[in-house]
Coordinates of C-alpha atoms and ligand atoms in Angstrom, one line a residue:
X539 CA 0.0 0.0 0.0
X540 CA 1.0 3.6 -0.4
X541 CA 1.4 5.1 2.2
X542 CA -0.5 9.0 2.8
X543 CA 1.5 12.1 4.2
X544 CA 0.6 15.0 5.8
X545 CA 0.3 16.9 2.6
X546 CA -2.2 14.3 1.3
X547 CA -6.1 15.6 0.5
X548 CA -7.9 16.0 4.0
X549 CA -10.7 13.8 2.4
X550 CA -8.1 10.9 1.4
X551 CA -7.1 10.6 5.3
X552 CA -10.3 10.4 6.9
X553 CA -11.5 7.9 4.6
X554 CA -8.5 6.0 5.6
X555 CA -8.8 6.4 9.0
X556 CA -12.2 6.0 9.4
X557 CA -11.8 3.1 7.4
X558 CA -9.1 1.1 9.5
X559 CA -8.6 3.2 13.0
X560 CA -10.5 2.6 16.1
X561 CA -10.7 5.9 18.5
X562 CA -10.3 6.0 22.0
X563 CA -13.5 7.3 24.0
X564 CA -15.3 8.2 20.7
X565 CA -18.4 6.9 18.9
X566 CA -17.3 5.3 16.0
X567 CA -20.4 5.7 13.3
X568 CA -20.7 9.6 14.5
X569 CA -16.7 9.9 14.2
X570 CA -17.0 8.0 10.4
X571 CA -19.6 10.0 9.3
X572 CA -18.1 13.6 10.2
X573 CA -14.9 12.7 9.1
X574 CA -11.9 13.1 12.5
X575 CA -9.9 16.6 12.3
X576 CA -6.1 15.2 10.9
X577 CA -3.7 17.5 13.1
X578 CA -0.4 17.8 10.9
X579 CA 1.9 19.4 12.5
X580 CA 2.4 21.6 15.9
X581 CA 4.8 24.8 17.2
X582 CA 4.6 26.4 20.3
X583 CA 1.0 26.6 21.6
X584 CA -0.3 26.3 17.9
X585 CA -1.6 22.8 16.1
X586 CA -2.2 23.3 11.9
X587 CA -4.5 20.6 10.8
X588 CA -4.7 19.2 7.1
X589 CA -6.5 21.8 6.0
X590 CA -4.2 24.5 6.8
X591 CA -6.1 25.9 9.6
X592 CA -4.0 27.2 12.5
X593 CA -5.6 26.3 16.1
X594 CA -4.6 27.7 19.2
X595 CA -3.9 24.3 22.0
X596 CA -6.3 25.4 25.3
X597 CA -5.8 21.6 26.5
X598 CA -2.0 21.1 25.9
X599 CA -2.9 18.4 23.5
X600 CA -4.4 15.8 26.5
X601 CA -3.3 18.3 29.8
X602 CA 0.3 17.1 28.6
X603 CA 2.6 19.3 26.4
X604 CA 3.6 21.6 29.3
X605 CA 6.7 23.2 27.3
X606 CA 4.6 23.3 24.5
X607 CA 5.4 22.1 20.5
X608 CA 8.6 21.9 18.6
X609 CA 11.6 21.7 21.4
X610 CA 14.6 20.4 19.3
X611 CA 16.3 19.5 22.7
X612 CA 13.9 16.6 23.3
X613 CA 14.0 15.2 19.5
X614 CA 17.7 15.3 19.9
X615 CA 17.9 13.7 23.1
X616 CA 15.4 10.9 22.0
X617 CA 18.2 10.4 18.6
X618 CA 21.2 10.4 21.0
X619 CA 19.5 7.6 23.4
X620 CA 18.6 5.5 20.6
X621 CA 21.9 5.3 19.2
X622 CA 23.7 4.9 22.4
X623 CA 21.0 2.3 24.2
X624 CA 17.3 2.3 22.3
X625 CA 16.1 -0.6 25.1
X626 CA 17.2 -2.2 27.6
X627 CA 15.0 -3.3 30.6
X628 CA 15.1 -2.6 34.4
X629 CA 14.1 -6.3 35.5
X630 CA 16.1 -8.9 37.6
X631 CA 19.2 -6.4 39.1
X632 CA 19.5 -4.6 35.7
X633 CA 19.6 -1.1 35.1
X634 CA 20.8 1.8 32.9
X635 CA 21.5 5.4 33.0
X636 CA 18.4 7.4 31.5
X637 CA 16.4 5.5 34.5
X638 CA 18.9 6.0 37.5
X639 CA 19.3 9.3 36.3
X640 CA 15.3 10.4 35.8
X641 CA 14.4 8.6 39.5
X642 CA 16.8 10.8 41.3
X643 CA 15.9 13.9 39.5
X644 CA 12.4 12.9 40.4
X645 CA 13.3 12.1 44.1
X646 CA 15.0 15.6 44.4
X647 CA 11.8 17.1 42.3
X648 CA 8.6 15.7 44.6
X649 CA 8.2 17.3 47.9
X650 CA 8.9 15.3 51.4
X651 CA 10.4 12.0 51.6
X652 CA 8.9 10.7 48.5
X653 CA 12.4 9.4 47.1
X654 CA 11.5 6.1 45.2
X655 CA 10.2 5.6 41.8
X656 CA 8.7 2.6 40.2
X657 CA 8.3 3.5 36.8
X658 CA 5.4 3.2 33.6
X659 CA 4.7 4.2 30.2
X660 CA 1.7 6.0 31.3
X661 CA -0.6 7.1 34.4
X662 CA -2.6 4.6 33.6
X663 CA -0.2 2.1 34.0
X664 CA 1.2 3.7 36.8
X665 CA -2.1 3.4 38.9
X666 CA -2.3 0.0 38.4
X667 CA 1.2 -0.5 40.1
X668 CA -0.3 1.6 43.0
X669 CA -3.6 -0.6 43.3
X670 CA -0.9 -3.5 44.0
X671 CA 1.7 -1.7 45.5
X672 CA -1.0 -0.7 48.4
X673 CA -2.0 -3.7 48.8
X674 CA 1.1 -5.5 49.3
X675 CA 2.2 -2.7 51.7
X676 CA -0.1 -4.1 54.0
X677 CA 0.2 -7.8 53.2
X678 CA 4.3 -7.4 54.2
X679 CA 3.2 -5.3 57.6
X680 CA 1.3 -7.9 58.3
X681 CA -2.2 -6.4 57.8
X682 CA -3.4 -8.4 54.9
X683 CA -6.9 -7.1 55.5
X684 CA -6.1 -3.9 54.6
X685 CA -7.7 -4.3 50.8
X686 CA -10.4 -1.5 50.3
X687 CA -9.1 1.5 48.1
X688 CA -11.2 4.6 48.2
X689 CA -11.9 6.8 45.6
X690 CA -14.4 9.4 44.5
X691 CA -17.0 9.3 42.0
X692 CA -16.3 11.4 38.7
X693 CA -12.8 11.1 39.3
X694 CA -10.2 10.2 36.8
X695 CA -7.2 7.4 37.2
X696 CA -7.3 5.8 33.9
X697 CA -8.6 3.8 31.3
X698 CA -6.7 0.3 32.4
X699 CA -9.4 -2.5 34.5
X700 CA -7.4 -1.6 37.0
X701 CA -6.9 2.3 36.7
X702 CA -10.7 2.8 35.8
X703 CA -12.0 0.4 38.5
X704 CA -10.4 2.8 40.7
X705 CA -11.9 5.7 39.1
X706 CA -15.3 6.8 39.2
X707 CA -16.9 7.4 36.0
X708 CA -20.0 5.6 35.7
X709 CA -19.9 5.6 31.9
X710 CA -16.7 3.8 31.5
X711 CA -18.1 1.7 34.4
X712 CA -21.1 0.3 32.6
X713 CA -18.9 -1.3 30.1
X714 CA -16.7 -4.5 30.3
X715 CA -17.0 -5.1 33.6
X716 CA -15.9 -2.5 36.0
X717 CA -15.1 -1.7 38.7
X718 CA -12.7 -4.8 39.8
X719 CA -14.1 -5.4 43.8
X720 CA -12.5 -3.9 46.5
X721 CA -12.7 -0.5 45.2
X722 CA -15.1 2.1 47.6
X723 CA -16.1 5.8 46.0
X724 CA -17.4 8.5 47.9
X725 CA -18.7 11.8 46.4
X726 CA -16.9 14.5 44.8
X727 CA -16.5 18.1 46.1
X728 CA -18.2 19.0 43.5
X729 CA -19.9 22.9 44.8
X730 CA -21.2 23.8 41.7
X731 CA -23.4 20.9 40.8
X732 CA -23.8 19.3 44.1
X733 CA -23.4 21.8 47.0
X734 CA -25.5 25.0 46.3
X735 CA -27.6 24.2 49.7
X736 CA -24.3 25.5 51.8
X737 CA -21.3 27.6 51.7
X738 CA -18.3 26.1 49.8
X739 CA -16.1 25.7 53.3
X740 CA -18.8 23.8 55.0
X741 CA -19.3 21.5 51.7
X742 CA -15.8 21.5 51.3
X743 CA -15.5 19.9 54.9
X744 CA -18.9 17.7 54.1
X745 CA -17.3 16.0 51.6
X746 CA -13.9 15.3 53.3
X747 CA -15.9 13.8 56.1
X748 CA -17.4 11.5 53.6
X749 CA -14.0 9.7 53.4
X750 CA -14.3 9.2 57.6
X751 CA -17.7 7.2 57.1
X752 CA -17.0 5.5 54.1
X753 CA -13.8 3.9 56.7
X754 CA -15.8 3.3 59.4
X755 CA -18.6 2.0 57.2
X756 CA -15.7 -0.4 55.7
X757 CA -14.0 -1.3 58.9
X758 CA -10.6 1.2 59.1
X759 CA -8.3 -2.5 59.6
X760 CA -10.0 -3.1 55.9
X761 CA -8.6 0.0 54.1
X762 CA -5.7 0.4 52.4
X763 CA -5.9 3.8 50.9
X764 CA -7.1 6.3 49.9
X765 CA -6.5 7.6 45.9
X766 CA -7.8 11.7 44.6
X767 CA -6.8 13.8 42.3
X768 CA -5.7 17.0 43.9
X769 CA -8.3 18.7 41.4
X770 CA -10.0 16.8 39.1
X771 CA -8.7 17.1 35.9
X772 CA -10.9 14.7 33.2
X773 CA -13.9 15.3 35.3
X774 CA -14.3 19.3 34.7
X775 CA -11.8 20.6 36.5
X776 CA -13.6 20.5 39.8
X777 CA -11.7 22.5 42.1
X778 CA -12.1 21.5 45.7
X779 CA -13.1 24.1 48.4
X780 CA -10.2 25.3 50.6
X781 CA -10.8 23.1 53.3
X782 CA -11.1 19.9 51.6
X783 CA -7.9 18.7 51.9
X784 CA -6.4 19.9 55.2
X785 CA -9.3 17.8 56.5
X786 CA -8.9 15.0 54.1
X787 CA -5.2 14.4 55.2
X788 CA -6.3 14.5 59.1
X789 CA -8.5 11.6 58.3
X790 CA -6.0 10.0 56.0
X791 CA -3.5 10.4 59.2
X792 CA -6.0 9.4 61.9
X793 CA -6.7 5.9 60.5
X794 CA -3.0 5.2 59.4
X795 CA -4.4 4.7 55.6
X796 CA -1.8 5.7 52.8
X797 CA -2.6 8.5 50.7
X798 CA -2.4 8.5 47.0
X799 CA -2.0 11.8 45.2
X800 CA -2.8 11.1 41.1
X801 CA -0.4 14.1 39.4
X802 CA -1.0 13.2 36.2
X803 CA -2.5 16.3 35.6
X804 CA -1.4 18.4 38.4
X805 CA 2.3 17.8 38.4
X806 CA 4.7 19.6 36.3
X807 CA 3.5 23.0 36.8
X808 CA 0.6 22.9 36.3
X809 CA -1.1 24.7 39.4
X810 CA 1.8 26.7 39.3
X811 CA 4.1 24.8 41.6
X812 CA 6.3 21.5 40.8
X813 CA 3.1 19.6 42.2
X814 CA -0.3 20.6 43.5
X815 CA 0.7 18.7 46.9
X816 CA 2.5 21.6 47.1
X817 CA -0.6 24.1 46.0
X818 CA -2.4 22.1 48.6
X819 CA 0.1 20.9 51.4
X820 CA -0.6 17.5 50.9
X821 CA 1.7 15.0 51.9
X822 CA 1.2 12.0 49.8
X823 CA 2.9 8.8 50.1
X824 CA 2.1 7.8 46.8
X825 CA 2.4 10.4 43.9
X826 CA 1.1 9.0 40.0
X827 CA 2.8 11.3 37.6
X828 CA 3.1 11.1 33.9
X829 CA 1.9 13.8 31.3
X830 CA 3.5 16.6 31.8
X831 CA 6.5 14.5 32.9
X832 CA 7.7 14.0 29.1
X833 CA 5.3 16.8 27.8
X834 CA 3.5 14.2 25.6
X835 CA 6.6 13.8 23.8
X836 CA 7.3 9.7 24.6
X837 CA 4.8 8.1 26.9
X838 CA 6.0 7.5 30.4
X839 CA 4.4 7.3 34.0
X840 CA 5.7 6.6 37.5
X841 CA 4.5 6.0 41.3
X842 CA 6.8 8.0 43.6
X843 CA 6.8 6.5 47.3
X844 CA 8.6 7.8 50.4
X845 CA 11.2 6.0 52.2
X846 CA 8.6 4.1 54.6
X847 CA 6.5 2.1 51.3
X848 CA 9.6 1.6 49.4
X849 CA 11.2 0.0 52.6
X850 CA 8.2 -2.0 53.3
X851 CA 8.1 -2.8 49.5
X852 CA 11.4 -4.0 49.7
X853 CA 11.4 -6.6 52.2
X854 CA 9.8 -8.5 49.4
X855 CA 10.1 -9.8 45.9
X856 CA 7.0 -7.2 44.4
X857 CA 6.0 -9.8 41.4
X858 CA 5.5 -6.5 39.3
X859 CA 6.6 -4.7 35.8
X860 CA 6.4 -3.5 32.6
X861 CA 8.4 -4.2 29.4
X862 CA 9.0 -0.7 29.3
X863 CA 9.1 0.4 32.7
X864 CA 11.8 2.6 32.8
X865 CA 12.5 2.9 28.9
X866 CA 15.5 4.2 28.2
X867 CA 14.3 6.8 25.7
X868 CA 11.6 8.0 27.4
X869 CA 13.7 8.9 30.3
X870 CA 16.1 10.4 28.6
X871 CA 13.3 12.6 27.0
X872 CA 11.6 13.4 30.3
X873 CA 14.8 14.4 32.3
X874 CA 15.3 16.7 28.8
X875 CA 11.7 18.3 29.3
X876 CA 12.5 18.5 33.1
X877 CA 15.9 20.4 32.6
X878 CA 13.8 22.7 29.9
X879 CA 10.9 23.1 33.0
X880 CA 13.6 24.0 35.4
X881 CA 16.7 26.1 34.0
X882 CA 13.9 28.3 31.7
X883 CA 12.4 29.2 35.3
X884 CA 9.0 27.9 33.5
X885 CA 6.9 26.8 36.4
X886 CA 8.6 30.3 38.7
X887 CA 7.0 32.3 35.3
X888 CA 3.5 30.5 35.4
X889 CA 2.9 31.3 39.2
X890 CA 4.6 34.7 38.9
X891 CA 3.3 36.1 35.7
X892 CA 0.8 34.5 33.1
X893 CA -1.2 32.3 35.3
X894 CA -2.2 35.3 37.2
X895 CA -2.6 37.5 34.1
X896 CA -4.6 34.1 32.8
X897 CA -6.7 34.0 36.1
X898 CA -7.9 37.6 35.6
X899 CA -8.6 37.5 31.8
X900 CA -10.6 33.7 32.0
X901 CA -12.7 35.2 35.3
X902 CA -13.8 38.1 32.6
X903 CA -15.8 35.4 31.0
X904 CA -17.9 35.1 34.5
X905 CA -20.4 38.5 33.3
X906 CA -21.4 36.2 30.1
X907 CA -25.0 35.0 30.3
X908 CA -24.4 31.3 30.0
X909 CA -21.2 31.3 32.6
X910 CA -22.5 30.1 36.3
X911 CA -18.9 29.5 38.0
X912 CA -15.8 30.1 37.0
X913 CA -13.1 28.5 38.4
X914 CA -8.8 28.9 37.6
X915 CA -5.6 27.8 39.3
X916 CA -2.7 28.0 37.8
X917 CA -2.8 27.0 33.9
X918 CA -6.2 24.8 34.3
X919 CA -9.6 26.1 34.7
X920 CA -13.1 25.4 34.3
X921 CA -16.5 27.2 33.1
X922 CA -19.8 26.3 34.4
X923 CA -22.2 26.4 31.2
X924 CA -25.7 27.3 32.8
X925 CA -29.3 28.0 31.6
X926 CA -30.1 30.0 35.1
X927 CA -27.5 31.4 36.8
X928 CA -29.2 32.6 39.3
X929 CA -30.5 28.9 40.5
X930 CA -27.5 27.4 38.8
X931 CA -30.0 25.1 37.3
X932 CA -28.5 22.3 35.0
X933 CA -29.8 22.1 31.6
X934 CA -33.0 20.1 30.5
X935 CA -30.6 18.5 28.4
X936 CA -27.2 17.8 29.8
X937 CA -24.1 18.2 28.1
X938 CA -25.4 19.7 24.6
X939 CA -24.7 22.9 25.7
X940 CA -20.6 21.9 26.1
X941 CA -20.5 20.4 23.2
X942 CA -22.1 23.2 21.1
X943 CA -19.6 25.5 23.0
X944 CA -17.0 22.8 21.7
X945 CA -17.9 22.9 18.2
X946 CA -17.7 27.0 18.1
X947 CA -14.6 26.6 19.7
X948 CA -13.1 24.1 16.7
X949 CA -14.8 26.6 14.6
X950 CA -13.2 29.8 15.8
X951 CA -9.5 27.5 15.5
X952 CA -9.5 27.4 19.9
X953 CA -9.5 23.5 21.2
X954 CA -11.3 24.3 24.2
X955 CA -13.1 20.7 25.8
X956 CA -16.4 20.5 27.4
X957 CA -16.7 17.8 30.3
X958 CA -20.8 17.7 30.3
X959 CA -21.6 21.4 30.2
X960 CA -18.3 22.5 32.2
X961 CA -16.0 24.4 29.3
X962 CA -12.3 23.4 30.3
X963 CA -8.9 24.9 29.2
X964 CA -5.3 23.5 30.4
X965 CA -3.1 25.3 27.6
X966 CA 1.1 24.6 27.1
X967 CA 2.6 26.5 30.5
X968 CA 4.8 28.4 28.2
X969 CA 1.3 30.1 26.9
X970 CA 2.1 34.0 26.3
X971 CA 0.1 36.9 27.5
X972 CA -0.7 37.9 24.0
X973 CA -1.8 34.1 23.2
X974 CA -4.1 33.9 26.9
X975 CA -5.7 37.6 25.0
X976 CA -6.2 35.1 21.8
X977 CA -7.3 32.3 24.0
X978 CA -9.6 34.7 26.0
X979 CA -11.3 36.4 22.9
X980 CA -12.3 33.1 21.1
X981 CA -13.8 32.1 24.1
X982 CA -15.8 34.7 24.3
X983 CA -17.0 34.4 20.4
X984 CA -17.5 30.8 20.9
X985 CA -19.5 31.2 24.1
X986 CA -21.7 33.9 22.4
X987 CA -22.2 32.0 19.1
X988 CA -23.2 28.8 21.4
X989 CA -25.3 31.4 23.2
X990 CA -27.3 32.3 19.7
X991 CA -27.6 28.7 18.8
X992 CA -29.3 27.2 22.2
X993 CA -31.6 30.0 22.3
X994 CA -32.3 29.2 18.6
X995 CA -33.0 25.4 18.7
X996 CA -34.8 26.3 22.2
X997 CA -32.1 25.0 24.3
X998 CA -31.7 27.0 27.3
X999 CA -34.2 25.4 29.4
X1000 CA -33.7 24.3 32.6
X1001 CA -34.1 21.0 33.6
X1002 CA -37.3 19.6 35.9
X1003 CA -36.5 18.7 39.3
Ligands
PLP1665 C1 -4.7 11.1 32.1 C2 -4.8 10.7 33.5 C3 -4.5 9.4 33.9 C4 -4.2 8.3 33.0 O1 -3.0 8.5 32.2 P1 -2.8 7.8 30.8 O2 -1.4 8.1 30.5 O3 -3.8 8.3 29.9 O4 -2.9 6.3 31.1 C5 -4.5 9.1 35.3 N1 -4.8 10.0 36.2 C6 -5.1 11.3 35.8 C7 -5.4 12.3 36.9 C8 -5.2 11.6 34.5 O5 -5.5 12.9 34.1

């Protein structure tokens, strides 16, 4: 067969893909129909697709190209680690430089004591080795009981059994039997949606109090841990009240369960420091990262422990790995994209200067008649898409107002996602000012074009109690 480029007839590569591809979380007979969006190339904060349209990023491709498009550096370190050693594994007493290297950077990265890294091509992945790792924790301290993970609903660890079991989406729930037993989920702080009755502190502390029944319910000797996202990423970018997690880690501490902090999203810079535990004061004992940690550019997760798991962990043989755990490429890419992060002072610049010039231009959207809340920290934020502000009433028909927002969005060349009707954004950290102004702008158009359409097909109606 011949091969197509990216310089071959937009019409000629959706037929092909359509023809032979299979999409990750996308209806397949909608996707063939419309034909998918061929992205060709990327700079900067800037995707062109096959028809020459240039798109400003709002989602860092999947919350994942922090130093955004086109660094040479990390193509160049990929070429020199192939040459020198494209694969080796980190099995049976073996190891190699890119991986020694990446754990310590990563131990000298994460905050506290969490010094050991078990490494995986992707969070999903990475999740899995925690669901196992927590578990025989316990079994080597001699509390075998200890099985129960907790988790919240609507949150996000992955797409794996094992890594969607432990997250709580109900759609990816109702297919192919998940959740795996053993997994408990509480409810989300979700204030918007689900706490209007009370003040955001007191809901905030509501639903952190949820995670003391759910133990007591479960018998604390039963649980093993408890897994959250510090703000939930996939599931809107649901940002927690302020005193969420200050009470979440007293009950974490009170029962002696470990605490699992998913970073996927969240690390690398995202909330403005190296890691939201940071932004929040949480002291994990189990960090996931991946994403950001090679900016999308090779796919690579890891679970960093402190010194007390990995010491418990090591009293045993853990009957645990990956091929590629480790890969020697994808380190040396990620310590590339980490030396980028750190000596251009990225992450210092996000706190200091464009995600507080972001904060103020994306909370200008919160005057627009279909905004309820609006909600930023750092480089992700949110927007509540509403029919009645006022009541902040959910629409008769949920979710079609998001994805008309998204389709003005694709339309005005901004990729902007919609999680339901919540509007999310999560652009490269080395967005400029004068890019956020773009970003701001087409927001705007796209949330007044969505605006004219709902009101048109008789849309904005609120939905019955
Ligand atoms: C994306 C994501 C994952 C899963 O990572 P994959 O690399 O897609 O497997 C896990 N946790 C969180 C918080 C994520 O956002």
């Amino acid at each position: 067969m011949t091969l197509l480029t990216p310089n071959s007839p937009t019409e000629d590569l959706q037929a092909l893909d359509a023809a032979h591809h299979l999409h990750p979380f996308t209806h397949g007979d909608e996707l063939a129909a419309k034909g998918a969006r061929i992205v060709t190339r990327a700079e900067g904060c800037w995707l062109t697709d096959s028809d020459g349209n240039r798109i400003l990023d709002g989602m860092a491709g999947l919350w994942c190209v922090n130093i955004g498009y086109g660094r040479s550096e990390l193509a160049d370190a990929a070429h020199r680690q192939m040459l020198e050693l494209p694969y080796y594994n980190t099995f049976f007493q073996t190891s190699h430089v890119p991986a020694l290297n990446l754990a310590a950077k990563l131990a000298e990265l994460a905050p506290g004591d969490l010094n050991h890294v078990f490494f995986a091509s992707s969070g999903s992945e990475a999740n899995d080795t925690n669901l196992r790792l927590v578990r025989t924790y316990w079994e080597e301290k001699g509390e075998p009981e200890r099985q129960v993970i907790i988790s919240r609903w609507n949150a996000y660890h992955g797409s794996s059994v094992g890594s969607g079991s432990l997250g709580g989406m109900k759609g990816m729930h109702a297919q192919g039997g998940m959740p795996i037993p053993g997994i408990h989920h509480i409810d989300q702080p979700n204030w918007w949606s689900e706490g209007g009755y009370t003040t955001p502190e007191a809901f905030g502390l509501e639903r952190a109090q949820a995670l003391e029944t759910a133990i007591l319910e479960i018998g604390p000797e039963k649980v093993a841990a408890f897994i959250a996202e510090p703000i939930q990423g996939a599931g809107g970018v649901i940002v927690p009240p302020e005193t969420y997690w200050p009470e979440i880690q007293r009950i974490a501490k009170k029962y002696g369960i470990l605490l699992i902090v998913d970073e996927v999203i969240c690390g690398f810079g995202r909330t403005g420091n190296w890691f939201a535990s940071q932004t929040y004061d949480i002291q994990p004992d189990i960090m996931t990262v991946a994403k950001g940690l090679s900016s999308g550019y090779q796919p690579i997760g890891a679970s960093i422990v402190t010194d007390e798991v990995a010491g418990v962990i090591a009293n045993t043989e853990f009957n645990h790995g990956y091929t590629y755990s480790g890969h020697p490429v994808a380190c040396a890419v990620a310590l590339e994209n980490l030396r980028i992060l750190e000596e251009e002072g990225i992450v210092d610049r996000v706190r200091d200067e464009t995600a507080p010039y972001l904060k103020e231009r994306f909370e200008s959207l919160a005057d627009h008649p279909l905004v309820g809340e609006v909600k930023i920290v750092g480089m992700m934020g949110s927007l509540a898409l509403t029919p009645d502000k006022a009541t902040r009433a959910p629409f008769a028909e949920p979710g079609t107002a998001g994805l008309i927002c998204r389709e003005r969005c694709f339309a005005n060349n901004l990729i902007m996602r919609h999680v339901g009707d919540r509007m999310v954004i999560s652009p490269p950290l080395v967005i400029s000012k004068d890019e956020i102004d773009t970003l701001v702008d087409r927001a705007r158009k796209s949330l007044d074009e969505a605006l004219a359409q709902l009101k048109a097909e008789g849309l904005m109606r609120v939905a019955a109690e």
